[in-house]
Amino acid sequence: MSLSNVMRDSACCPATLTQRLRWGTFITELYSSVDFGRKWQLIHERVTPSRFYWSVSGLDKEPDLVHMEAHTPDGNVQYVTCRAQTCTEANRNYPFPGYIDISSLVVQDDYIFIQVPTSGRATYYVSYKRDLFIQIKLPKYSLPKDLHIVSSDEKQVFAAVQEWNQNDTYNLYLSDTRGIYFTLALENVKTTRGIGGNQMLDLYEVAGVKGMLIANKRQDHQVKTFMTYNKGRDWRLLQAPATDLDGNDIHCILPFCSLNLQLQTSENPYLSGTISTKSSAPGVIVATGNIGTELSYNNVGMFISSDAGNSWRQIFEEEHNVWFLDKGGALVAVKQPSVPTKHLWVSFDEGRQWTQHSFSAVPLFVDGVLVEAGAENQIMTFFGHFSHRSEWQLIKIDYKSIFSRQCTEEDYQTWHLHNEGEPCVMGQKQIYMKRRPGNYCMLGKDYSRILSAESCICRAHDFECDYGYERRGDGNCRHAFWFNPSTVSRSCSQGQNYFNSTGYRKVVLNNCTKGVKEIYTARKQQCPNRPPKGLLVTSRDGKLTANLGSNVTFLVHLDEGDSIRTNIQLDFGDGTAVSYSNLSWTEEGIKHVYKSAGIFRVTALAENTLGYDTTTLYLHVICPVEHIHLLTPFVVIKNKEVNITAVVLPSHSRTVTYFWWFGNNTEPVITLDGSISHTFPNDGMHTITVQVAAANTILQDTKTIAVKEFFKSLLLSFSPNLDEFNPDIPEWRQDVGRVIKKALLQVSDFPEEQLLVAVFPGVPTAAELFLLPHKNQSEGKKKSEEVLEQVSDVIVTALNQNLVEFELKPGVRVIVYNTQLTLAPLVDSSPRHSNSAMLMLLSVVFLGLAVFLIYKFKRKIPWINIYAEVNQEKEQEMIGSVGQGDSTPKITLSEFSASKELMEKELDARIKRGVGNACESTREIPNCTSV
């Protein structure tokens, strides 16, 4: 996690912080002084370098409060606060209850950001105005690899996120006022690598014009410059100048041709960089750029806009550094330091005309210019060198003489901020006062820039999409496929009110009033009385293990339900249990100490007058956790033995013990083999949980399968555009399966509960559709089989006619196809040899033969590699519809010792039997080899 970092020392005060880096470590000793450095006092002996903050906000109750990232003796990292002169262990506070990632603490403006260590995925938390930490909510499938806090000084957080499928670009996200819910503002923002190797985002916030941003976006393998006037709600290209410096017409028509700007700020604070603006000169933008189809660093020139980017003019054919003089009333330009010069150019009419002045008798390589601030100071200091071997030269210039007099009211004119003629920008009409171009007068110290600001009537462009919603092609915001808009916060209690989102939220700091505000603003509604749903119990550190005698803290999470009127019961599995009258009592966690080692079934129950929800956690005491993946069919036949396999990768050199739970069994079946056979005697949905223990490692996986007397299945494939958005993780497959199911229901009258869609892992994306009989079957088995055949024919017809499709995101429609050669027959549990059973047997034989030929001769068939060779970064999630293998012996705890050769022989036997529980490697499970 890379976050922008601000450390502030007060130079006017005697108090000072300093750090002393320990040799060969990444830990700093932090000291403070209150007497200008005469005496130093140790604050903390183990602090992350440059991750400490002092007096960063008036929100801190103590004036000398220090925020720091401190290391514990065992190597963990914590967020610690204390007063600089009394930072003993007894006086230290820990605002975040758990451990954090190293170099992730950022204290900035009203916000505090941290990252929490997780397995494989980044989890970020934010505290707004020093309140409790809340997990940051990015869109569900952004899956960030890296996150930068761009700014947080306008009651909103700008964050740049590099997502799972990006390498040299970032997506720009904007938060709500509390910094919790982030929505997408702009995709694929270009980055530039700085001198220190850090990636710099090509994003520039225009000074003096609230809500105006300029960004370079990669689009169709080209980089173009876009700008926005409403904080990222709408973006558009920059219109190129109509003529060049010689007055010749420039034929540049949007969107094929536009003005593109370089947006790098200078790492040298005494040079202007490639783009410059000043809050005292609103609307004036000076930048290096080019005119064409995309951004280029060749044949560039200098361009200026006097009306906040609505129109542009070229001012130089070569790159120059440009500074603002006299509060922006005048501009001074000097060539880049690579070229020696003795001239500077000054403009009093916002770059329309330039006058040349000499500042040195000998050409000087200008390394920087210091423009001294203050109403009474008109001094510029040039520093540089005459040659690469000469000493530095300092040249001071008093530019007061270039002004003829002090400005009067007749020297000013009004300027209306607008967006292509639209006077309402960020919800208000703003009128500025500027000096008339060409008047050689000096602005007074009482010069005021904004003359008036009048609120506008609210319109659609004053509102952006709320969290969980995306803007579609018609301009409206609709909820994303992964978001459930009907979800109500569990903190919403009966008798209270909550604000139900309309899918829109007002752009932060937008000042519009009335108009469509009532339509787009969240509506106040009464909290519904609803049963508990989405109950989850975890340990505070997210682990399934605990040391004997340690204080284990359990966290109870509930997605839906009235937290005030919901009773919570937690059974620790060791004969003790606790009960709470409402969920709010469990916010700090439920602590418990286990006095004996073993596996404990921790059960949570949430209950109110409308219903209940339960969840189970199997906790190992003095047992570690490791990688495992459970391979199960999605649908099996009742009373037929099915083979279930747990794959552990990378392979472990020591004995591995497997613990299996079927349904609500409290005692597991223990095996030393990764496969087990089981028969399900009852119809319905059955849960299988497996845990694997190897030395000090434990991992758990859970799958749910459907058990039926018979069923029918179809293999599905998709249009190739779906693969571009497939992150290949289980949650994505579940959500896409739900959307596919919804699309299939629109072309058939089949009940929803009798249709199951399972998306396979890997790319290309594929899925299997299961048609299940009604659980009642009152019409008879034969009639149910006929119904399945009829529904199958209807669905196959719709698939073959390309009538089944869904929208993955705005502009991306996915078509669902029937994989013709893999149509499965009706699967039955009866012993008779029906035609369907014979067809299935033949299908299995031919499929097995095909797999053998592909495996044997895959190197001789290049095109088949797409399907036969396993992508080394994909995850195996399922096996075929029906699996069968040899029964696995069940053992007791005293029979754990088994040889590695036994497991290897069993694995070889399964390969020879053609079970084919092929394993694909994943990001989470490295070094997995195919079988």
PDB file of N, CA and C in Angstrom, residues 481 685 716 718 733-759 767-772 795 799 804-806 816:
ATOM      1  N   PHE A 481     -23.935  -5.251 -10.996  1.00  0.00           N
ATOM      2  CA  PHE A 481     -24.477  -6.607 -10.897  1.00  0.00           C
ATOM      3  C   PHE A 481     -24.160  -7.240  -9.544  1.00  0.00           C
ATOM      4  N   MET A 685     -29.900 -29.425  -0.048  1.00  0.00           N
ATOM      5  CA  MET A 685     -28.582 -28.805  -0.111  1.00  0.00           C
ATOM      6  C   MET A 685     -27.775 -29.251   1.112  1.00  0.00           C
ATOM      7  N   LEU A 716     -22.241 -24.552 -20.767  1.00  0.00           N
ATOM      8  CA  LEU A 716     -22.428 -23.233 -21.344  1.00  0.00           C
ATOM      9  C   LEU A 716     -21.075 -22.595 -21.646  1.00  0.00           C
ATOM     10  N   PHE A 718     -19.418 -18.608 -23.426  1.00  0.00           N
ATOM     11  CA  PHE A 718     -19.780 -17.196 -23.469  1.00  0.00           C
ATOM     12  C   PHE A 718     -19.004 -16.483 -24.563  1.00  0.00           C
ATOM     13  N   ARG A 733     -17.242 -15.634  -9.674  1.00  0.00           N
ATOM     14  CA  ARG A 733     -17.976 -16.714 -10.323  1.00  0.00           C
ATOM     15  C   ARG A 733     -19.381 -16.864  -9.743  1.00  0.00           C
ATOM     16  N   GLN A 734     -19.515 -16.659  -8.438  1.00  0.00           N
ATOM     17  CA  GLN A 734     -20.850 -16.758  -7.834  1.00  0.00           C
ATOM     18  C   GLN A 734     -21.766 -15.655  -8.338  1.00  0.00           C
ATOM     19  N   ASP A 735     -21.253 -14.422  -8.393  1.00  0.00           N
ATOM     20  CA  ASP A 735     -22.086 -13.306  -8.850  1.00  0.00           C
ATOM     21  C   ASP A 735     -22.457 -13.445 -10.322  1.00  0.00           C
ATOM     22  N   VAL A 736     -21.492 -13.848 -11.152  1.00  0.00           N
ATOM     23  CA  VAL A 736     -21.794 -14.027 -12.570  1.00  0.00           C
ATOM     24  C   VAL A 736     -22.782 -15.174 -12.756  1.00  0.00           C
ATOM     25  N   GLY A 737     -22.630 -16.250 -11.979  1.00  0.00           N
ATOM     26  CA  GLY A 737     -23.590 -17.351 -12.058  1.00  0.00           C
ATOM     27  C   GLY A 737     -25.003 -16.904 -11.730  1.00  0.00           C
ATOM     28  N   ARG A 738     -25.121 -16.002 -10.748  1.00  0.00           N
ATOM     29  CA  ARG A 738     -26.447 -15.491 -10.402  1.00  0.00           C
ATOM     30  C   ARG A 738     -27.050 -14.660 -11.540  1.00  0.00           C
ATOM     31  N   VAL A 739     -26.186 -13.856 -12.219  1.00  0.00           N
ATOM     32  CA  VAL A 739     -26.681 -13.049 -13.342  1.00  0.00           C
ATOM     33  C   VAL A 739     -27.075 -13.946 -14.506  1.00  0.00           C
ATOM     34  N   ILE A 740     -26.288 -15.019 -14.776  1.00  0.00           N
ATOM     35  CA  ILE A 740     -26.632 -15.954 -15.852  1.00  0.00           C
ATOM     36  C   ILE A 740     -27.966 -16.628 -15.550  1.00  0.00           C
ATOM     37  N   LYS A 741     -28.140 -17.030 -14.295  1.00  0.00           N
ATOM     38  CA  LYS A 741     -29.388 -17.670 -13.902  1.00  0.00           C
ATOM     39  C   LYS A 741     -30.580 -16.751 -14.148  1.00  0.00           C
ATOM     40  N   LYS A 742     -30.416 -15.478 -13.816  1.00  0.00           N
ATOM     41  CA  LYS A 742     -31.499 -14.513 -14.040  1.00  0.00           C
ATOM     42  C   LYS A 742     -31.818 -14.382 -15.519  1.00  0.00           C
ATOM     43  N   ALA A 743     -30.775 -14.400 -16.368  1.00  0.00           N
ATOM     44  CA  ALA A 743     -31.005 -14.305 -17.815  1.00  0.00           C
ATOM     45  C   ALA A 743     -31.702 -15.546 -18.353  1.00  0.00           C
ATOM     46  N   LEU A 744     -31.355 -16.733 -17.821  1.00  0.00           N
ATOM     47  CA  LEU A 744     -31.992 -17.970 -18.280  1.00  0.00           C
ATOM     48  C   LEU A 744     -33.462 -18.032 -17.846  1.00  0.00           C
ATOM     49  N   LEU A 745     -33.762 -17.500 -16.676  1.00  0.00           N
ATOM     50  CA  LEU A 745     -35.148 -17.514 -16.203  1.00  0.00           C
ATOM     51  C   LEU A 745     -36.060 -16.677 -17.089  1.00  0.00           C
ATOM     52  N   GLN A 746     -35.479 -15.702 -17.794  1.00  0.00           N
ATOM     53  CA  GLN A 746     -36.297 -14.848 -18.659  1.00  0.00           C
ATOM     54  C   GLN A 746     -36.751 -15.560 -19.933  1.00  0.00           C
ATOM     55  N   VAL A 747     -36.095 -16.673 -20.289  1.00  0.00           N
ATOM     56  CA  VAL A 747     -36.467 -17.388 -21.517  1.00  0.00           C
ATOM     57  C   VAL A 747     -37.185 -18.694 -21.216  1.00  0.00           C
ATOM     58  N   SER A 748     -37.430 -18.990 -19.933  1.00  0.00           N
ATOM     59  CA  SER A 748     -38.127 -20.214 -19.568  1.00  0.00           C
ATOM     60  C   SER A 748     -39.024 -19.936 -18.374  1.00  0.00           C
ATOM     61  N   ASP A 749     -40.009 -20.806 -18.189  1.00  0.00           N
ATOM     62  CA  ASP A 749     -40.919 -20.690 -17.056  1.00  0.00           C
ATOM     63  C   ASP A 749     -40.501 -21.601 -15.905  1.00  0.00           C
ATOM     64  N   PHE A 750     -39.270 -22.064 -15.922  1.00  0.00           N
ATOM     65  CA  PHE A 750     -38.777 -22.989 -14.907  1.00  0.00           C
ATOM     66  C   PHE A 750     -38.642 -22.268 -13.573  1.00  0.00           C
ATOM     67  N   PRO A 751     -39.062 -22.894 -12.473  1.00  0.00           N
ATOM     68  CA  PRO A 751     -38.934 -22.243 -11.159  1.00  0.00           C
ATOM     69  C   PRO A 751     -37.474 -21.935 -10.826  1.00  0.00           C
ATOM     70  N   GLU A 752     -37.268 -20.826 -10.149  1.00  0.00           N
ATOM     71  CA  GLU A 752     -35.918 -20.378  -9.849  1.00  0.00           C
ATOM     72  C   GLU A 752     -35.151 -21.373  -8.979  1.00  0.00           C
ATOM     73  N   GLU A 753     -35.849 -21.995  -7.998  1.00  0.00           N
ATOM     74  CA  GLU A 753     -35.145 -22.877  -7.073  1.00  0.00           C
ATOM     75  C   GLU A 753     -34.732 -24.199  -7.730  1.00  0.00           C
ATOM     76  N   GLN A 754     -35.228 -24.496  -8.936  1.00  0.00           N
ATOM     77  CA  GLN A 754     -34.877 -25.733  -9.627  1.00  0.00           C
ATOM     78  C   GLN A 754     -33.792 -25.521 -10.676  1.00  0.00           C
ATOM     79  N   LEU A 755     -33.213 -24.357 -10.706  1.00  0.00           N
ATOM     80  CA  LEU A 755     -32.176 -24.059 -11.696  1.00  0.00           C
ATOM     81  C   LEU A 755     -30.911 -23.632 -10.968  1.00  0.00           C
ATOM     82  N   LEU A 756     -29.788 -24.238 -11.340  1.00  0.00           N
ATOM     83  CA  LEU A 756     -28.501 -23.956 -10.701  1.00  0.00           C
ATOM     84  C   LEU A 756     -27.460 -23.729 -11.780  1.00  0.00           C
ATOM     85  N   VAL A 757     -26.690 -22.647 -11.654  1.00  0.00           N
ATOM     86  CA  VAL A 757     -25.628 -22.329 -12.605  1.00  0.00           C
ATOM     87  C   VAL A 757     -24.310 -22.309 -11.849  1.00  0.00           C
ATOM     88  N   ALA A 758     -23.347 -23.068 -12.336  1.00  0.00           N
ATOM     89  CA  ALA A 758     -22.019 -23.140 -11.726  1.00  0.00           C
ATOM     90  C   ALA A 758     -20.986 -22.707 -12.755  1.00  0.00           C
ATOM     91  N   VAL A 759     -20.238 -21.635 -12.437  1.00  0.00           N
ATOM     92  CA  VAL A 759     -19.203 -21.122 -13.336  1.00  0.00           C
ATOM     93  C   VAL A 759     -17.883 -21.795 -12.999  1.00  0.00           C
ATOM     94  N   ALA A 767     -19.329 -22.599 -17.997  1.00  0.00           N
ATOM     95  CA  ALA A 767     -20.235 -22.869 -16.878  1.00  0.00           C
ATOM     96  C   ALA A 767     -21.058 -24.097 -17.183  1.00  0.00           C
ATOM     97  N   GLU A 768     -21.724 -24.611 -16.162  1.00  0.00           N
ATOM     98  CA  GLU A 768     -22.629 -25.746 -16.306  1.00  0.00           C
ATOM     99  C   GLU A 768     -23.983 -25.377 -15.714  1.00  0.00           C
ATOM    100  N   LEU A 769     -25.032 -25.665 -16.483  1.00  0.00           N
ATOM    101  CA  LEU A 769     -26.405 -25.401 -16.050  1.00  0.00           C
ATOM    102  C   LEU A 769     -27.025 -26.707 -15.587  1.00  0.00           C
ATOM    103  N   PHE A 770     -27.580 -26.708 -14.372  1.00  0.00           N
ATOM    104  CA  PHE A 770     -28.237 -27.879 -13.812  1.00  0.00           C
ATOM    105  C   PHE A 770     -29.739 -27.610 -13.725  1.00  0.00           C
ATOM    106  N   LEU A 771     -30.527 -28.553 -14.260  1.00  0.00           N
ATOM    107  CA  LEU A 771     -31.985 -28.513 -14.162  1.00  0.00           C
ATOM    108  C   LEU A 771     -32.383 -29.571 -13.143  1.00  0.00           C
ATOM    109  N   LEU A 772     -32.962 -29.129 -12.031  1.00  0.00           N
ATOM    110  CA  LEU A 772     -33.266 -30.018 -10.920  1.00  0.00           C
ATOM    111  C   LEU A 772     -34.763 -30.271 -10.836  1.00  0.00           C
ATOM    112  N   ILE A 795     -34.560 -24.142 -23.356  1.00  0.00           N
ATOM    113  CA  ILE A 795     -33.347 -23.382 -23.057  1.00  0.00           C
ATOM    114  C   ILE A 795     -32.316 -23.549 -24.158  1.00  0.00           C
ATOM    115  N   LEU A 799     -30.649 -20.645 -26.358  1.00  0.00           N
ATOM    116  CA  LEU A 799     -29.198 -20.471 -26.426  1.00  0.00           C
ATOM    117  C   LEU A 799     -28.709 -20.494 -27.858  1.00  0.00           C
ATOM    118  N   VAL A 804     -30.097 -15.503 -24.980  1.00  0.00           N
ATOM    119  CA  VAL A 804     -29.714 -15.390 -23.572  1.00  0.00           C
ATOM    120  C   VAL A 804     -28.472 -14.503 -23.489  1.00  0.00           C
ATOM    121  N   GLU A 805     -28.602 -13.355 -22.863  1.00  0.00           N
ATOM    122  CA  GLU A 805     -27.476 -12.440 -22.716  1.00  0.00           C
ATOM    123  C   GLU A 805     -27.673 -11.611 -21.451  1.00  0.00           C
ATOM    124  N   PHE A 806     -26.607 -10.974 -21.008  1.00  0.00           N
ATOM    125  CA  PHE A 806     -26.681 -10.116 -19.828  1.00  0.00           C
ATOM    126  C   PHE A 806     -25.644  -9.017 -19.958  1.00  0.00           C
ATOM    127  N   VAL A 816     -24.669 -15.818 -23.999  1.00  0.00           N
ATOM    128  CA  VAL A 816     -24.490 -17.163 -23.463  1.00  0.00           C
ATOM    129  C   VAL A 816     -24.807 -18.165 -24.567  1.00  0.00           C
TER     130      VAL A 816
END
